[in-house]
Amino acid sequence: MARITFKNLKKLPVETQSGKQLGQVDDIVIDVGSHAVQQYHVKKSLLSGGEYLIAPDQVDRIEEKKVVVFDSVVGSKEEKEERRPPTVAPEGVAMMED
């Protein structure tokens, strides 16, 4: 069984199978009951900002010099637009006293 320390995992670059750079491993979330990794916290670069929370089942493999996740972690721009809830304008409400 291969092993990696948190010290070595932290700051590893994270990319998709198709090579898109997502950022670096910043932290991990551990389930204290099972002692298993629940999420990998990945920070984007300082310029682009943002972060990803990646579940272990979204990780394809962890190599010596990088973490590779499935392309579905990011999705396409069109998929993101479809998932966004429709914008609904608020309706005016008249308040009346009795």
Backbone as CSV, one residue per row, in Angstrom:
resi,resn,N_x,N_y,N_z,CA_x,CA_y,CA_z,C_x,C_y,C_z
1,MET,0.845,-1.177,0.000,0.000,0.000,0.000,0.890,1.240,0.000
2,ALA,0.670,2.116,-0.951,1.431,3.358,-1.021,0.928,4.330,0.038
3,ARG,1.812,5.165,0.539,1.465,6.139,1.570,2.047,7.490,1.208
4,ILE,1.422,8.533,1.762,1.941,9.882,1.594,1.646,10.646,2.877
5,THR,2.594,11.446,3.309,2.369,12.257,4.502,1.638,13.536,4.108
6,PHE,0.970,14.146,5.090,0.291,15.410,4.811,1.296,16.462,4.367
7,LYS,2.478,16.438,4.965,3.526,17.390,4.591,3.843,17.286,3.098
8,ASN,3.872,16.063,2.563,4.165,15.875,1.139,2.947,16.124,0.259
9,LEU,1.753,15.872,0.806,0.524,16.090,0.040,0.214,17.573,-0.106
10,LYS,0.447,18.317,0.982,0.151,19.750,0.967,1.030,20.442,-0.068
11,LYS,0.423,21.301,-0.817,1.060,22.093,-1.881,1.258,21.326,-3.185
12,LEU,0.850,20.041,-3.235,0.925,19.333,-4.516,-0.029,19.994,-5.496
13,PRO,0.386,20.177,-6.735,-0.533,20.713,-7.731,-1.655,19.719,-8.010
14,VAL,-2.836,20.256,-8.294,-4.002,19.435,-8.611,-4.436,19.787,-10.024
15,GLU,-4.628,18.755,-10.839,-5.077,18.978,-12.214,-6.080,17.907,-12.600
16,THR,-6.844,18.206,-13.658,-7.810,17.239,-14.171,-7.094,16.237,-15.067
17,GLN,-7.794,15.176,-15.434,-7.224,14.168,-16.332,-6.802,14.786,-17.659
18,SER,-7.516,15.824,-18.091,-7.184,16.461,-19.367,-6.111,17.536,-19.219
19,GLY,-5.585,17.729,-17.998,-4.457,18.636,-17.807,-4.794,20.030,-17.327
20,LYS,-6.058,20.327,-17.043,-6.424,21.663,-16.554,-5.941,21.827,-15.115
21,GLN,-5.176,22.892,-14.874,-4.644,23.161,-13.543,-5.736,23.747,-12.651
22,LEU,-5.965,23.144,-11.482,-6.996,23.624,-10.565,-6.427,24.386,-9.378
23,GLY,-5.213,24.109,-8.996,-4.611,24.768,-7.840,-3.698,23.815,-7.101
24,GLN,-3.601,24.005,-5.777,-2.742,23.174,-4.940,-3.524,22.674,-3.733
25,VAL,-3.155,21.490,-3.261,-3.759,20.965,-2.035,-3.372,21.905,-0.898
26,ASP,-4.375,22.411,-0.181,-4.131,23.324,0.927,-4.394,22.651,2.269
27,ASP,-5.376,21.744,2.287,-5.750,21.096,3.540,-6.564,19.851,3.219
28,ILE,-6.823,19.041,4.223,-7.714,17.896,4.076,-8.671,17.878,5.260
29,VAL,-9.833,17.274,5.050,-10.817,17.096,6.113,-10.878,15.604,6.406
30,ILE,-10.688,15.249,7.669,-10.662,13.849,8.101,-11.915,13.534,8.904
31,ASP,-12.529,12.394,8.636,-13.631,11.896,9.460,-13.002,11.246,10.689
32,VAL,-13.309,11.779,11.872,-12.654,11.272,13.077,-13.111,9.864,13.444
33,GLY,-14.297,9.473,13.007,-14.781,8.126,13.304,-14.092,7.059,12.483
34,SER,-14.005,7.292,11.179,-13.415,6.292,10.284,-11.941,6.542,9.996
35,HIS,-11.447,7.712,10.384,-10.058,8.111,10.130,-9.771,8.242,8.634
36,ALA,-10.808,8.446,7.845,-10.659,8.528,6.390,-10.755,9.980,5.918
37,VAL,-10.100,10.261,4.800,-10.191,11.586,4.189,-11.609,11.786,3.663
38,GLN,-12.233,12.889,4.046,-13.566,13.233,3.565,-13.499,14.193,2.388
39,GLN,-12.559,15.148,2.432,-12.418,16.134,1.363,-10.974,16.613,1.279
40,TYR,-10.607,16.968,0.064,-9.343,17.657,-0.180,-9.703,19.112,-0.446
41,HIS,-9.070,20.021,0.280,-9.299,21.447,0.082,-8.226,21.936,-0.880
42,VAL,-8.648,22.397,-2.053,-7.722,22.835,-3.093,-7.918,24.323,-3.318
43,LYS,-6.838,25.081,-3.174,-6.889,26.524,-3.411,-6.372,26.816,-4.805
44,LYS,-7.102,27.705,-5.484,-6.632,28.177,-6.783,-5.470,29.137,-6.553
45,SER,-4.873,29.590,-7.632,-3.750,30.520,-7.520,-4.220,31.842,-6.919
46,LEU,-3.282,32.620,-6.421,-3.621,33.911,-5.824,-4.297,34.839,-6.821
47,LEU,-3.913,34.742,-8.077,-4.493,35.621,-9.089,-5.943,35.281,-9.392
48,SER,-6.254,33.993,-9.507,-7.625,33.616,-9.850,-8.503,33.446,-8.619
49,GLY,-7.899,33.198,-7.464,-8.660,33.045,-6.221,-9.590,31.852,-6.268
50,GLY,-10.325,31.640,-5.197,-11.302,30.562,-5.157,-10.724,29.271,-4.620
51,GLU,-11.596,28.277,-4.556,-11.195,26.990,-4.008,-12.114,25.889,-4.504
52,TYR,-11.656,24.666,-4.342,-12.447,23.467,-4.630,-12.437,22.597,-3.381
53,LEU,-13.546,21.950,-3.100,-13.607,20.901,-2.089,-13.852,19.616,-2.855
54,ILE,-12.876,18.730,-2.857,-12.905,17.544,-3.698,-13.028,16.298,-2.831
55,ALA,-14.024,15.482,-3.132,-14.241,14.230,-2.403,-13.243,13.176,-2.890
56,PRO,-12.907,12.213,-2.041,-11.963,11.165,-2.448,-12.389,10.408,-3.703
57,ASP,-13.701,10.220,-3.916,-14.135,9.492,-5.112,-14.020,10.325,-6.385
58,GLN,-13.639,11.600,-6.259,-13.396,12.443,-7.426,-11.915,12.454,-7.812
59,VAL,-11.092,11.802,-7.007,-9.652,11.746,-7.267,-9.350,10.497,-8.087
60,ASP,-8.718,10.699,-9.240,-8.322,9.579,-10.089,-7.087,8.897,-9.506
61,ARG,-6.080,9.719,-9.149,-4.850,9.152,-8.592,-4.022,10.264,-7.929
62,ILE,-3.175,9.833,-7.023,-2.219,10.738,-6.393,-0.838,10.248,-6.785
63,GLU,-0.118,11.097,-7.491,1.231,10.767,-7.931,2.239,11.465,-7.025
64,GLU,3.499,11.191,-7.246,4.547,11.782,-6.418,4.565,13.304,-6.516
65,LYS,4.255,13.833,-7.708,4.375,15.276,-7.916,3.063,15.983,-8.230
66,LYS,1.924,15.255,-8.211,0.645,15.914,-8.480,-0.523,15.015,-8.097
67,VAL,-1.680,15.649,-7.956,-2.939,14.945,-7.729,-3.765,15.117,-8.998
68,VAL,-4.304,14.023,-9.518,-5.106,14.070,-10.738,-6.547,13.725,-10.376
69,VAL,-7.465,14.634,-10.756,-8.886,14.420,-10.481,-9.621,14.206,-11.798
70,PHE,-10.815,13.636,-11.701,-11.617,13.407,-12.897,-12.056,14.738,-13.500
71,ASP,-12.168,14.776,-14.822,-12.581,15.991,-15.520,-13.937,16.498,-15.034
72,SER,-14.788,15.606,-14.563,-16.132,15.995,-14.128,-16.119,16.903,-12.895
73,VAL,-14.990,17.006,-12.206,-14.891,17.903,-11.050,-15.161,19.335,-11.481
74,VAL,-14.691,19.692,-12.659,-14.832,21.059,-13.145,-16.065,21.207,-14.016
75,GLY,-16.296,20.300,-14.945,-17.424,20.421,-15.863,-17.175,21.530,-16.872
76,SER,-18.024,21.592,-17.866,-17.881,22.624,-18.893,-18.634,23.876,-18.482
77,LYS,-18.341,24.974,-19.135,-19.015,26.245,-18.849,-20.512,26.114,-19.101
78,GLU,-20.875,25.378,-20.158,-22.285,25.191,-20.485,-23.005,24.433,-19.374
79,GLU,-22.347,23.401,-18.805,-22.956,22.639,-17.718,-23.177,23.521,-16.502
80,LYS,-22.223,24.398,-16.207,-22.360,25.286,-15.061,-23.535,26.232,-15.257
81,GLU,-23.700,26.718,-16.483,-24.821,27.614,-16.767,-26.145,26.889,-16.575
82,GLU,-26.216,25.614,-17.005,-27.450,24.845,-16.869,-27.785,24.579,-15.411
83,ARG,-26.783,24.401,-14.569,-27.016,24.095,-13.158,-27.421,25.320,-12.356
84,ARG,-27.152,26.505,-12.876,-27.471,27.727,-12.166,-28.988,27.882,-12.100
85,PRO,-29.548,28.149,-10.918,-31.003,28.285,-10.831,-31.488,29.495,-11.617
86,PRO,-32.693,29.400,-12.197,-33.200,30.530,-12.969,-33.422,31.736,-12.065
87,THR,-33.157,32.900,-12.620,-33.363,34.129,-11.874,-34.827,34.522,-11.977
88,VAL,-35.438,34.734,-10.843,-36.845,35.119,-10.809,-36.925,36.492,-10.170
89,ALA,-37.573,37.415,-10.872,-37.723,38.764,-10.333,-38.739,38.743,-9.200
90,PRO,-38.470,39.465,-8.120,-39.432,39.498,-7.021,-40.712,40.210,-7.443
91,GLU,-41.818,39.705,-6.926,-43.107,40.324,-7.232,-43.428,41.364,-6.175
92,GLY,-44.103,42.433,-6.589,-44.530,43.462,-5.650,-45.668,42.941,-4.783
93,VAL,-45.692,43.357,-3.534,-46.744,42.941,-2.611,-47.350,44.185,-1.992
94,ALA,-48.677,44.285,-2.032,-49.369,45.417,-1.412,-49.764,45.030,0.001
95,MET,-49.408,45.862,0.956,-49.756,45.618,2.356,-50.973,46.468,2.701
96,MET,-51.971,45.850,3.302,-53.183,46.581,3.678,-53.437,46.382,5.164
97,GLU,-53.940,47.431,5.800,-54.310,47.323,7.202,-55.787,47.031,7.299
98,ASP,-56.190,46.271,8.309,-57.613,45.991,8.537,-58.269,47.088,9.314
